[in-house]
PDB file of C-alpha atoms and ligand atoms in Angstrom:
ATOM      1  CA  UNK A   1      68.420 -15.188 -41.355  1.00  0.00           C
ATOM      2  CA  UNK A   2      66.335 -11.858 -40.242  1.00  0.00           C
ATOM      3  CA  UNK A   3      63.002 -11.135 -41.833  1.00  0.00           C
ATOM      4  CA  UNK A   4      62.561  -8.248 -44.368  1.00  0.00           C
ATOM      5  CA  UNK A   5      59.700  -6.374 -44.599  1.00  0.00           C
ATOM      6  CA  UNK A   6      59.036  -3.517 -47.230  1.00  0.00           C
ATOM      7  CA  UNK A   7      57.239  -0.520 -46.857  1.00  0.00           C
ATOM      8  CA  UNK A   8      56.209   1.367 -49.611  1.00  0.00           C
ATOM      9  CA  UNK A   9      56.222   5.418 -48.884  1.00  0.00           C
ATOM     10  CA  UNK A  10      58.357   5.026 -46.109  1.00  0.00           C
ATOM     11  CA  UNK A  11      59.754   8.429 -46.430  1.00  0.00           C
ATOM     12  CA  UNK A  12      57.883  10.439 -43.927  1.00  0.00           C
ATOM     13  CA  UNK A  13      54.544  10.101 -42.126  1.00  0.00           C
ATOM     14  CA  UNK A  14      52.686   6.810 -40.965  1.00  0.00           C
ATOM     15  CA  UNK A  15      55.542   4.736 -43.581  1.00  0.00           C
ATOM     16  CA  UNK A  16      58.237   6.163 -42.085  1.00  0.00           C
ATOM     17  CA  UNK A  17      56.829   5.488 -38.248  1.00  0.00           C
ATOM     18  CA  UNK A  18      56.324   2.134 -39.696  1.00  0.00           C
ATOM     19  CA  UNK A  19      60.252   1.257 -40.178  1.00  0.00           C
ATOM     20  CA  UNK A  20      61.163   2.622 -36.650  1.00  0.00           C
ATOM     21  CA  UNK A  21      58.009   0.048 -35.531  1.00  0.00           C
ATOM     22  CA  UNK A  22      59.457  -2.882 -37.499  1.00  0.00           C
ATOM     23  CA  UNK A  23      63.116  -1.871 -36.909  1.00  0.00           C
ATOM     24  CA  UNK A  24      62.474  -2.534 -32.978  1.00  0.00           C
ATOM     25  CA  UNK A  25      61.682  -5.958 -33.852  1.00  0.00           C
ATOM     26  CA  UNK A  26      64.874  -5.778 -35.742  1.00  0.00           C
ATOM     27  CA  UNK A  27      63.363  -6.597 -38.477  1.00  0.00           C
ATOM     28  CA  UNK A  28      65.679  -5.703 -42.072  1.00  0.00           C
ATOM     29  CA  UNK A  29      63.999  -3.369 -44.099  1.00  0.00           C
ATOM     30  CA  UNK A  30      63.493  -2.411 -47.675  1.00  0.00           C
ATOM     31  CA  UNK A  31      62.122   1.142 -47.966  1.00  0.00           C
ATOM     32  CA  UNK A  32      60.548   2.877 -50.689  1.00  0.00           C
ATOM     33  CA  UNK A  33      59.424   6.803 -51.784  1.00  0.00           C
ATOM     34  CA  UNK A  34      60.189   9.077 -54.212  1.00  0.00           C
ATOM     35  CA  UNK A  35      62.562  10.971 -51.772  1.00  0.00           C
ATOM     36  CA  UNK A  36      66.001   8.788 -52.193  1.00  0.00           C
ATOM     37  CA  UNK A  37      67.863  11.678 -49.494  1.00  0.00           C
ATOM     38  CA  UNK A  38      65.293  11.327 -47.117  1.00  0.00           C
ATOM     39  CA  UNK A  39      65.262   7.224 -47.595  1.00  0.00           C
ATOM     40  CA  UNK A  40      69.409   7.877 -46.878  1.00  0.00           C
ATOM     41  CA  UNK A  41      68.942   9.538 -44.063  1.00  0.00           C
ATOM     42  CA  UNK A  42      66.033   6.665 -42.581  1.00  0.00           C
ATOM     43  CA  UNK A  43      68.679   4.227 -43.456  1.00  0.00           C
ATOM     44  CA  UNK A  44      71.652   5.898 -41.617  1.00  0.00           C
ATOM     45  CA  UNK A  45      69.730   6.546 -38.389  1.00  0.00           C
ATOM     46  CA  UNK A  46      67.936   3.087 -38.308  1.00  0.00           C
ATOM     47  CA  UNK A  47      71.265   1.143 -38.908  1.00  0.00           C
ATOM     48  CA  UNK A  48      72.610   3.210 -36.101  1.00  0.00           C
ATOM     49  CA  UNK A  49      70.096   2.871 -33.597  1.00  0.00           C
ATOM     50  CA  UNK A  50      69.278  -0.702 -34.432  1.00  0.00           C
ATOM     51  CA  UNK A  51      71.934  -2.608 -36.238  1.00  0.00           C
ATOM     52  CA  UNK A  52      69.452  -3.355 -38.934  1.00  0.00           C
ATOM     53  CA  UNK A  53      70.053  -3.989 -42.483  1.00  0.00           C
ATOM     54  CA  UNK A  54      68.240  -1.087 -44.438  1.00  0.00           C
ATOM     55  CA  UNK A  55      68.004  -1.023 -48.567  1.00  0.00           C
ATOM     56  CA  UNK A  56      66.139   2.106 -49.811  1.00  0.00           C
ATOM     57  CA  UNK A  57      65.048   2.143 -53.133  1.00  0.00           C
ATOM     58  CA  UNK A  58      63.729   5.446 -54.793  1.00  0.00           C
ATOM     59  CA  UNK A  59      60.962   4.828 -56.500  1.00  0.00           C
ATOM     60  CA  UNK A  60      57.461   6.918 -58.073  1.00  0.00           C
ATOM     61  CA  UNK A  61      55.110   4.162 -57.814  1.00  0.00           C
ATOM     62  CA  UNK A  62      52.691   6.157 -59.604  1.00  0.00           C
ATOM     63  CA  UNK A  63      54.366   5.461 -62.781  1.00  0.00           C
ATOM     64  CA  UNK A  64      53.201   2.482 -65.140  1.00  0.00           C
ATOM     65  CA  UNK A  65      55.720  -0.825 -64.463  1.00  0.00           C
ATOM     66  CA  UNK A  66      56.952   1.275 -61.261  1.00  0.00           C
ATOM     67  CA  UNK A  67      55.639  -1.863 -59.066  1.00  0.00           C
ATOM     68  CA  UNK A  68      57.254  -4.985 -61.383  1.00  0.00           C
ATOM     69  CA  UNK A  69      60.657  -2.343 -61.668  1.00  0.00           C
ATOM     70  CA  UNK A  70      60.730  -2.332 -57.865  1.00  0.00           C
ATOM     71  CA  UNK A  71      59.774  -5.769 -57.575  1.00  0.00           C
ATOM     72  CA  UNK A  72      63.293  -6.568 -60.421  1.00  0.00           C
ATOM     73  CA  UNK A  73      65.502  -4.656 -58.160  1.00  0.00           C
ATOM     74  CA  UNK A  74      64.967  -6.285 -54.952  1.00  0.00           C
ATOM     75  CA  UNK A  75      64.810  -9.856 -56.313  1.00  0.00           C
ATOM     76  CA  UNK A  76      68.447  -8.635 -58.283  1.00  0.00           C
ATOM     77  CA  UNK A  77      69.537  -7.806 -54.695  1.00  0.00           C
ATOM     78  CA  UNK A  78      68.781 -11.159 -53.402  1.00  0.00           C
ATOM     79  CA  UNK A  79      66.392 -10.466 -51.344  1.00  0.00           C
ATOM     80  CA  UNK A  80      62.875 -12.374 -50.130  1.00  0.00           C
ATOM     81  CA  UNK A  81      60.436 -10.249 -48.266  1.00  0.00           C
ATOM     82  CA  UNK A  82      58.232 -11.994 -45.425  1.00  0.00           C
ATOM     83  CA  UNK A  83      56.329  -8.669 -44.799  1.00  0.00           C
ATOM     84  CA  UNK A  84      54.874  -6.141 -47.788  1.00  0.00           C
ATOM     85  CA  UNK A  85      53.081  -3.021 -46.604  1.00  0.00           C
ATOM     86  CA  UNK A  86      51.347  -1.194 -49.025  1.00  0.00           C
ATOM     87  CA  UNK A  87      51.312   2.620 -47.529  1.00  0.00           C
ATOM     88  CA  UNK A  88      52.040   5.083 -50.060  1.00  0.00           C
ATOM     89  CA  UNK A  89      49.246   6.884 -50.806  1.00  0.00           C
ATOM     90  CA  UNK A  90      47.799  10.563 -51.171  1.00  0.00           C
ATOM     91  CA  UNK A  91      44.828  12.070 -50.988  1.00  0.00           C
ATOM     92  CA  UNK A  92      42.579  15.141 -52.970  1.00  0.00           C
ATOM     93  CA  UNK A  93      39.759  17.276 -51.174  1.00  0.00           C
ATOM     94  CA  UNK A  94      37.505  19.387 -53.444  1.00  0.00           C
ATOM     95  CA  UNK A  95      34.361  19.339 -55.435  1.00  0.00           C
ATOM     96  CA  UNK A  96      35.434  16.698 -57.960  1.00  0.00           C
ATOM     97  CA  UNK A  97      35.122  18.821 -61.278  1.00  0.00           C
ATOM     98  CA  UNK A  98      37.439  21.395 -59.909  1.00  0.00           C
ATOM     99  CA  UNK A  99      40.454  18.738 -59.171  1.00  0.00           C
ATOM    100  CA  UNK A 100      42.896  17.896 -61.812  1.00  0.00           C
ATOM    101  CA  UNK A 101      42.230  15.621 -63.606  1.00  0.00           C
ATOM    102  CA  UNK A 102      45.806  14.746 -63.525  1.00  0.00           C
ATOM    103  CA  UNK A 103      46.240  13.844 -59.787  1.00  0.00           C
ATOM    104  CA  UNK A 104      43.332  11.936 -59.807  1.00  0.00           C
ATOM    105  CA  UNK A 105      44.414   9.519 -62.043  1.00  0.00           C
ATOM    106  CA  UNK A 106      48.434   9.723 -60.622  1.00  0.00           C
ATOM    107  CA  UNK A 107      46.204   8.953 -56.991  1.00  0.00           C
ATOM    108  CA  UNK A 108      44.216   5.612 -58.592  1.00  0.00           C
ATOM    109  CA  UNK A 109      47.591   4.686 -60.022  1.00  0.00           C
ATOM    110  CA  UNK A 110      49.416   4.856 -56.575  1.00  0.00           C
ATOM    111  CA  UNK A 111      46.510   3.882 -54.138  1.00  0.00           C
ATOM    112  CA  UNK A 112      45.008   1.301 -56.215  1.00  0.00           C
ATOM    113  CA  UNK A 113      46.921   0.003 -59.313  1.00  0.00           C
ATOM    114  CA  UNK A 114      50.576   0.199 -57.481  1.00  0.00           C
ATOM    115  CA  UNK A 115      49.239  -1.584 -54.522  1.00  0.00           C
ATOM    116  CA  UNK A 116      47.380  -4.234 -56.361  1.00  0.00           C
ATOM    117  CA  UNK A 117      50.244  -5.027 -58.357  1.00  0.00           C
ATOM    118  CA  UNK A 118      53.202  -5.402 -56.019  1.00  0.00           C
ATOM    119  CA  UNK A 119      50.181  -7.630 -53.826  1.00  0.00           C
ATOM    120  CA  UNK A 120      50.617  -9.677 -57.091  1.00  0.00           C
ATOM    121  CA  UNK A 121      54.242 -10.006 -57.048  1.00  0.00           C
ATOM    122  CA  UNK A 122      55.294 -10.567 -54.109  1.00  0.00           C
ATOM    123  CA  UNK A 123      52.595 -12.620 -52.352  1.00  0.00           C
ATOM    124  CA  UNK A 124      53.597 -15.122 -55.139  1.00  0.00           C
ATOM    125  CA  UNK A 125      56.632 -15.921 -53.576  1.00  0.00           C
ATOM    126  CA  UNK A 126      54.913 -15.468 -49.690  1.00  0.00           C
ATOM    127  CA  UNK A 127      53.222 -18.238 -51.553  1.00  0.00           C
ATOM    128  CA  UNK A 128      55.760 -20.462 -52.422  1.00  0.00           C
ATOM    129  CA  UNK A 129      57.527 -19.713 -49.493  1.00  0.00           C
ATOM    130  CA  UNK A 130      54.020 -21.122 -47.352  1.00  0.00           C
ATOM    131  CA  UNK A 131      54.424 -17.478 -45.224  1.00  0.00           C
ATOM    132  CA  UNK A 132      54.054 -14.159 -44.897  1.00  0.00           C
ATOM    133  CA  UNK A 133      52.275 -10.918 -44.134  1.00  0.00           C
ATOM    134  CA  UNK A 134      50.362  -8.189 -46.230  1.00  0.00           C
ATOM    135  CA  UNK A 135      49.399  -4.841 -45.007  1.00  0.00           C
ATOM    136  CA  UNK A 136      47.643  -2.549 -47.607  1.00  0.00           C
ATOM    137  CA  UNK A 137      46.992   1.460 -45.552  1.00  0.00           C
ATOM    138  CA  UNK A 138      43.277   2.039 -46.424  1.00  0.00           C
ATOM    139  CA  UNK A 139      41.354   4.440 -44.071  1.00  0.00           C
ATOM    140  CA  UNK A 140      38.529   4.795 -42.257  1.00  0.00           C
ATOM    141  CA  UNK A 141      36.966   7.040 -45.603  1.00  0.00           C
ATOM    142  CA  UNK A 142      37.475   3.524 -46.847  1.00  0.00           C
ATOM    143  CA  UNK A 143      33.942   2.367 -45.520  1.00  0.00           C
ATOM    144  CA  UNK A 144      31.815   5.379 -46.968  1.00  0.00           C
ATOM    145  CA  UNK A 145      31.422   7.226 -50.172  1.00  0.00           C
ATOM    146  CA  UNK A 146      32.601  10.467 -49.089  1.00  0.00           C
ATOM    147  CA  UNK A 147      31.325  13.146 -50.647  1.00  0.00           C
ATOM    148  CA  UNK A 148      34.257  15.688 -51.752  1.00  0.00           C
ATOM    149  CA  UNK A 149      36.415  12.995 -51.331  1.00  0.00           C
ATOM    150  CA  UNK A 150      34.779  11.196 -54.169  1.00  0.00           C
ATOM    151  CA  UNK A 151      37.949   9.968 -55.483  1.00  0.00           C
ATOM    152  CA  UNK A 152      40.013   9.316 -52.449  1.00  0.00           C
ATOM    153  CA  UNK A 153      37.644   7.797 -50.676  1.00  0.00           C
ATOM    154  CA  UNK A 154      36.696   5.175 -53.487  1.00  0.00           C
ATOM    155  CA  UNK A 155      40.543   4.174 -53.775  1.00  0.00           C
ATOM    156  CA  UNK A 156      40.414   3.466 -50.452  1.00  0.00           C
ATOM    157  CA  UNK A 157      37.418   1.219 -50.535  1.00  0.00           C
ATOM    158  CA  UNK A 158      38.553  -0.735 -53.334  1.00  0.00           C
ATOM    159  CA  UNK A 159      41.706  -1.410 -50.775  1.00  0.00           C
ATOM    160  CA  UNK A 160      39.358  -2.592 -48.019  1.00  0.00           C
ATOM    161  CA  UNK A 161      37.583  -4.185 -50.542  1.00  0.00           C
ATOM    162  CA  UNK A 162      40.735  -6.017 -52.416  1.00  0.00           C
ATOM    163  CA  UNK A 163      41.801  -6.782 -48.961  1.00  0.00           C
ATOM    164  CA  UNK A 164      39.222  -8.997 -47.552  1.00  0.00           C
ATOM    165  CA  UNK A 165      38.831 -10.556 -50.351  1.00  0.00           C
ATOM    166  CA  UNK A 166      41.982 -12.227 -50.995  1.00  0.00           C
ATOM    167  CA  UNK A 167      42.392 -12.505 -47.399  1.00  0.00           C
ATOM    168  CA  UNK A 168      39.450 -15.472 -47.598  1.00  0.00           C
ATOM    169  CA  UNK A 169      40.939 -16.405 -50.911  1.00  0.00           C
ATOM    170  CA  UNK A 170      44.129 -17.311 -49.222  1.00  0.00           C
ATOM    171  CA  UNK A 171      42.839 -17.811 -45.562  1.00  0.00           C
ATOM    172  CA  UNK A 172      45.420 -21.522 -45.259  1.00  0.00           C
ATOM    173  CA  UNK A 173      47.947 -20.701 -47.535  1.00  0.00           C
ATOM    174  CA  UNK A 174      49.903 -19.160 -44.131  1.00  0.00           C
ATOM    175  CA  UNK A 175      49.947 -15.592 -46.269  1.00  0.00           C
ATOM    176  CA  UNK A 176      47.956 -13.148 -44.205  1.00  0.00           C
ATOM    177  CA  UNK A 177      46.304  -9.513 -45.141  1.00  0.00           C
ATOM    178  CA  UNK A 178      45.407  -6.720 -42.768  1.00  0.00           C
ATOM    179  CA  UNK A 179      43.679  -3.388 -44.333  1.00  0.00           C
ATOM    180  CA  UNK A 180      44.801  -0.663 -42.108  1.00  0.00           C
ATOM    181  CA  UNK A 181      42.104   1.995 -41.839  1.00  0.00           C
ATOM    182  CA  UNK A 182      42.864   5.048 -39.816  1.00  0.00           C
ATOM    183  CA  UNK A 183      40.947   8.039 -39.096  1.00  0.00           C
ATOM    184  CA  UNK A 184      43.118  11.022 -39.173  1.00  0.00           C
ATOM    185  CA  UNK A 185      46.554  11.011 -38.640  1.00  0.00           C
ATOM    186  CA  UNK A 186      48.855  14.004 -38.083  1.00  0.00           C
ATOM    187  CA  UNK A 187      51.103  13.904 -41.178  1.00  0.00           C
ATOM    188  CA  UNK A 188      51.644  15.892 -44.509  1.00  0.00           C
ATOM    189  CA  UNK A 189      48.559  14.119 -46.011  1.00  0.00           C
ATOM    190  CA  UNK A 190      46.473  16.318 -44.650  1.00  0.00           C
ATOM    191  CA  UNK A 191      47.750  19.548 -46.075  1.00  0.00           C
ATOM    192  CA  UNK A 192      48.877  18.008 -49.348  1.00  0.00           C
ATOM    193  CA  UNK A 193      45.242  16.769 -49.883  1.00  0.00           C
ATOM    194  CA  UNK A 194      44.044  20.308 -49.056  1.00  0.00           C
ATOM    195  CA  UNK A 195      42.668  18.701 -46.182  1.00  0.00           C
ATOM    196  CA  UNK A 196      42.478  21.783 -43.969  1.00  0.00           C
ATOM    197  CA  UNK A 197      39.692  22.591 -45.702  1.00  0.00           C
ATOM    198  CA  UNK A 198      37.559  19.322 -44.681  1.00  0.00           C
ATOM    199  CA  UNK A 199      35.802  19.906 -41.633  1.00  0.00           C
ATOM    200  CA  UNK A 200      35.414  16.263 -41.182  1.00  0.00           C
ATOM    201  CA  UNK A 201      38.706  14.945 -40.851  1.00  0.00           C
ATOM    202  CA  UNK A 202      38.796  17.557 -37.470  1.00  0.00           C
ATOM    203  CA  UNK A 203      35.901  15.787 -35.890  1.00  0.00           C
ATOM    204  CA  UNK A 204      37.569  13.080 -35.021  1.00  0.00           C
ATOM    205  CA  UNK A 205      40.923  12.633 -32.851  1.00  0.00           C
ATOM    206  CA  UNK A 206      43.740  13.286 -34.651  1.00  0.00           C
ATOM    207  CA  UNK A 207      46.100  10.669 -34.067  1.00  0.00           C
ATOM    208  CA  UNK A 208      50.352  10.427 -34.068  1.00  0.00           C
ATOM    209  CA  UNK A 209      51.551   8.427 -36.969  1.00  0.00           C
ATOM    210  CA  UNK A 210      53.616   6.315 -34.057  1.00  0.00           C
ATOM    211  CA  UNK A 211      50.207   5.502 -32.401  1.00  0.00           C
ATOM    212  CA  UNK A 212      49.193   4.440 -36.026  1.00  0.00           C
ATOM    213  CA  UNK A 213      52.205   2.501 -37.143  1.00  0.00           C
ATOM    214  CA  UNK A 214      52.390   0.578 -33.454  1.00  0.00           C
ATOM    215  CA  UNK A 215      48.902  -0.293 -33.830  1.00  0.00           C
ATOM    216  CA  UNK A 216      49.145  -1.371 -37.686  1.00  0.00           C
ATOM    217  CA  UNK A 217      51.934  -3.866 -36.709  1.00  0.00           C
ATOM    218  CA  UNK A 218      50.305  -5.202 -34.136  1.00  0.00           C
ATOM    219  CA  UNK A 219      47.516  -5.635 -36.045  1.00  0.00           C
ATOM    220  CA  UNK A 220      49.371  -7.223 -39.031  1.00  0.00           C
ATOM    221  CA  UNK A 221      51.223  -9.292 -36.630  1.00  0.00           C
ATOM    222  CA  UNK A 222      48.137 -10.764 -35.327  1.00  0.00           C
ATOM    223  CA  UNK A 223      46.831 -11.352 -39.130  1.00  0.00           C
ATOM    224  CA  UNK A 224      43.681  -8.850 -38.226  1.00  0.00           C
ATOM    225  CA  UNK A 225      41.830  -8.427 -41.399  1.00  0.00           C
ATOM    226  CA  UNK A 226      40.735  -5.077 -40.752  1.00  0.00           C
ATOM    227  CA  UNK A 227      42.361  -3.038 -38.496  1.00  0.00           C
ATOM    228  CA  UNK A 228      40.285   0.551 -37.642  1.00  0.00           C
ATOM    229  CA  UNK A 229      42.676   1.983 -34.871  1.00  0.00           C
ATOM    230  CA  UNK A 230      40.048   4.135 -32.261  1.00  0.00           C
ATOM    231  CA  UNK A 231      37.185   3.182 -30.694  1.00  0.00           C
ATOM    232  CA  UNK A 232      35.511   5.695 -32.114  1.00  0.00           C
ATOM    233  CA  UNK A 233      36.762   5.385 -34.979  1.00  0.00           C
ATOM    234  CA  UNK A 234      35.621   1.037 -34.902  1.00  0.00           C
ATOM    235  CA  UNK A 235      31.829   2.640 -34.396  1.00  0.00           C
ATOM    236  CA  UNK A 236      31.822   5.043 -37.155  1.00  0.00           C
ATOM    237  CA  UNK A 237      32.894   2.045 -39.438  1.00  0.00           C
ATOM    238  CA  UNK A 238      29.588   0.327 -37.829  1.00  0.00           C
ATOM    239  CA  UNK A 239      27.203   2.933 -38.160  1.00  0.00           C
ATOM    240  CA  UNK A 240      29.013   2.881 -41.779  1.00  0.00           C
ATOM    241  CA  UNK A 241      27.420  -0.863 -42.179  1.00  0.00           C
ATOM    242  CA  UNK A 242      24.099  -0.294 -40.622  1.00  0.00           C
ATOM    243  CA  UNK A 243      23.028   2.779 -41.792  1.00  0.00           C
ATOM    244  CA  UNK A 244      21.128   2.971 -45.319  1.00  0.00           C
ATOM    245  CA  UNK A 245      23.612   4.420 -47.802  1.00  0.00           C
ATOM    246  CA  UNK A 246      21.424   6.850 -49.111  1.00  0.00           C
ATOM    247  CA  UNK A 247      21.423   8.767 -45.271  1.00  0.00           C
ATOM    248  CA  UNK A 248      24.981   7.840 -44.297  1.00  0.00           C
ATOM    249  CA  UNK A 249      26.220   9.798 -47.555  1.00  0.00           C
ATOM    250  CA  UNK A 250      24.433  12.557 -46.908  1.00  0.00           C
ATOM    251  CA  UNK A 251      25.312  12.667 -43.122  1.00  0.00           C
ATOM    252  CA  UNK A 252      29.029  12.494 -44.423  1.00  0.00           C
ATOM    253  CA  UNK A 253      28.188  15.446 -46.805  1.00  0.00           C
ATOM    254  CA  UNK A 254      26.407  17.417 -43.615  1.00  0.00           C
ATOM    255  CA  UNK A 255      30.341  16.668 -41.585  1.00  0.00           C
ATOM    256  CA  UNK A 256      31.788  18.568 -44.328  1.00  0.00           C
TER     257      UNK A 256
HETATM  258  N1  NAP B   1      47.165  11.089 -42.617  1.00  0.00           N
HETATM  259  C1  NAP B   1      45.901  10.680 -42.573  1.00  0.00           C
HETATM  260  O1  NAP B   1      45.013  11.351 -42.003  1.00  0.00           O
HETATM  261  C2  NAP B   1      45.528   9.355 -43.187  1.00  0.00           C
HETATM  262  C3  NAP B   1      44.300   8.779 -42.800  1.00  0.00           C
HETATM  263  C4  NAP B   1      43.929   7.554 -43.355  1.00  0.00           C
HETATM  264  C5  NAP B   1      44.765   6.927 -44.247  1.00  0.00           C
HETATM  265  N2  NAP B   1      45.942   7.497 -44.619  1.00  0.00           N
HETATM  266  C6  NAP B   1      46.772   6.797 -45.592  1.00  0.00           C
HETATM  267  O2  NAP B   1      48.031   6.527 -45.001  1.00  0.00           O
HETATM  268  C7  NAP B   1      49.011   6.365 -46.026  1.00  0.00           C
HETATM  269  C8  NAP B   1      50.246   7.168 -45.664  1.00  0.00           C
HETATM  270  O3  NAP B   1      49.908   8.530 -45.660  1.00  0.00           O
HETATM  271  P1  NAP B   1      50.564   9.585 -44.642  1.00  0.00           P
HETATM  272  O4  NAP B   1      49.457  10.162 -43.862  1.00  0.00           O
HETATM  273  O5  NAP B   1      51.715   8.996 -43.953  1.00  0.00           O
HETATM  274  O6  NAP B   1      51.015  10.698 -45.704  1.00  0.00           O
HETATM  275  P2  NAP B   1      52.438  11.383 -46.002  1.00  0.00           P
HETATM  276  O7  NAP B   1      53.072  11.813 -44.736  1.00  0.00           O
HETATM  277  O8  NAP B   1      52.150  12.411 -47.050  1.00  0.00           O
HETATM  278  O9  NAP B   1      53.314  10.201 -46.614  1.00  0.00           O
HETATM  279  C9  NAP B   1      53.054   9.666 -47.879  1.00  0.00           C
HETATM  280  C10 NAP B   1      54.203   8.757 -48.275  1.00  0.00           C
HETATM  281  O10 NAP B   1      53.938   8.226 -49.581  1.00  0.00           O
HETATM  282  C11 NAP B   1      55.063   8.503 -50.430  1.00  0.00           C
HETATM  283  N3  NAP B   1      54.611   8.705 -51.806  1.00  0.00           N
HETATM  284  C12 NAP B   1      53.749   9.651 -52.251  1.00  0.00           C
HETATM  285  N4  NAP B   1      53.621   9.566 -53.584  1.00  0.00           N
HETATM  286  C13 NAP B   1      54.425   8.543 -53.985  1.00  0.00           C
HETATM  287  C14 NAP B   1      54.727   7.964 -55.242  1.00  0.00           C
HETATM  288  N5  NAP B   1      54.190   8.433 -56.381  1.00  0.00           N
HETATM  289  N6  NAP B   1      55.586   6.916 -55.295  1.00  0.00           N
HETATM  290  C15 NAP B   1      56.152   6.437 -54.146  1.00  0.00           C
HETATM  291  N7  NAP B   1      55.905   6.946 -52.931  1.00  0.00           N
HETATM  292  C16 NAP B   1      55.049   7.983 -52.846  1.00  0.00           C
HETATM  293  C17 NAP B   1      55.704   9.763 -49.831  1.00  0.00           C
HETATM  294  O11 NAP B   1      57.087   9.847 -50.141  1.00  0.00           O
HETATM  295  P3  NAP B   1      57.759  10.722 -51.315  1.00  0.00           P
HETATM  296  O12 NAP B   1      57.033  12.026 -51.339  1.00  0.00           O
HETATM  297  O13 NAP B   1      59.163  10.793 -50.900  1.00  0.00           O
HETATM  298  O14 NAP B   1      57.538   9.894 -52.536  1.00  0.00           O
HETATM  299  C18 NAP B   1      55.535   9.488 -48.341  1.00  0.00           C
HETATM  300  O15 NAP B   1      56.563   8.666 -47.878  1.00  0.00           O
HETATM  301  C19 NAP B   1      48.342   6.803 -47.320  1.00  0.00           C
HETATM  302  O16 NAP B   1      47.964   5.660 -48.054  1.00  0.00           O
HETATM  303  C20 NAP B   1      47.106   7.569 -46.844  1.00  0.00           C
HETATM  304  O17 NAP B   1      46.067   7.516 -47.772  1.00  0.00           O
HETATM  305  C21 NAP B   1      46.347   8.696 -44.095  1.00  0.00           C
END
């Protein structure tokens, strides 16, 4: 039987460069987003080009119970998945008293509780099953309070941070984790995060979401723990560590 591997916010961007990655492995997929014509079309044009078996499920993950609804539909379709990834996610630039109030807490729901909880689920039966593979998207904001990306930035450590953890937790139970942590990538995030306006995230090489999603399998593949994509990218993430945190937040204020 072929493996299945489900990728959460598979409907455009670094998710949907994902499938095409896993698809070449011909790997069956289960793909998830909010946007059920866009997961249609993914599905016709991967089945086409790669005789996979493609399920999409539309989904808002941000909801409460969206992550044990998903995880009821695809155990009711029979199937076991050998490979989670995590990716759905969004982001919020701004002073933090002038965002809503609203997205930030739709943006911990998604990026933190959603991820945490379908972790739950499904490594149980990774578990039980003595394999699989976990990849949760955190990025590279992950390693440093980030200052007008207070919020963003702190989901995405608690995913680096959630990450390594259980991957020690679990480290012979043949269930691997990889945290993903790109720099920038070229993909709707950036302009639906009002991300233009962050001189920071144009510092740094702005990478294809193909580049990311090749590198992120890899990466889970090997059972990398953290996965920083870039080596300049890998040496901001050390200066990250080294630095005091009182300077390296307000150099990261100063990129602004
Ligand atoms: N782009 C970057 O520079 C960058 C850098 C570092 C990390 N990341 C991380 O990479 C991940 C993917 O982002 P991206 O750059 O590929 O952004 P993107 O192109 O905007 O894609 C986001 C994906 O998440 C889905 N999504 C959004 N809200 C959802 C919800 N409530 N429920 C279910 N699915 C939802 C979207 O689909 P629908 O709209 O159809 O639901 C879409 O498929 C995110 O976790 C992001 O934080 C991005």
């Amino acid at each position: 039987m072929s493996e299945v591997a489900l990728i959460t916010g598979a409907s455009k961007g670094i998710g949907h460069s994902l499938c095409y990655r896993f698809a070449q492995e011909k790997i069956d997929l289960v793909v998830v987003a909010r946007s059920m014509d866009r997961l249609v079309e993914l599905r016709e044009d991967l089945t086409g080009k790669y005789g996979i078996s493609v399920t999409p499920i539309a989904q808002d993950l941000a909801k409460e119970g969206a992550a044990e609804e998903l995880y009821s539909k695809v155990k009711e379709a029979g199937i076991h998945v050998d490979h989670l990834v995590n990716n759905a996610g969004f982001g919020d630039f701004g002073k933090f008293d002038e965002g809503s109030l609203e997205k930030y807490d739709r943006m911990a729901d998604l990026n933190v509780r959603a991820l945490t909880d379908l972790t739950h689920l499904f490594l149980k039966d990774m578990l039980k099953a003595g394999s699989g593979k976990i990849m949760n998207v955190s990025s590279l904001l992950g390693f440093q309070a980030c200052p007008y990306w207070a919020v963003y930035s702190a989901t995405k450590a608690y995913v680096l941070s959630f990450t390594e953890a259980i991957s020690e937790e679990y480290k012979d139970s043949g269930v691997t984790f990889t945290a993903l942590c790109p720099g920038t990538v070229d993909t709707d995030f950036i302009a639906e995060a009002e991300g233009e306006r962050s001189k920071l995230l144009y510092r740094i090489k702005i990478r294809d979401p193909d580049e990311i999603a090749d590198f992120g399998y890899r990466m889970m593949m090997k059972g990398k723990v953290i996965a920083v994509p870039g080596t300049a990218n890998k040496i901001i993430g050390c200066l990250t560590k080294i630095m005091p945190r009182a300077m390296s937040r307000k150099v990261f204020k100063s990129l602004q």
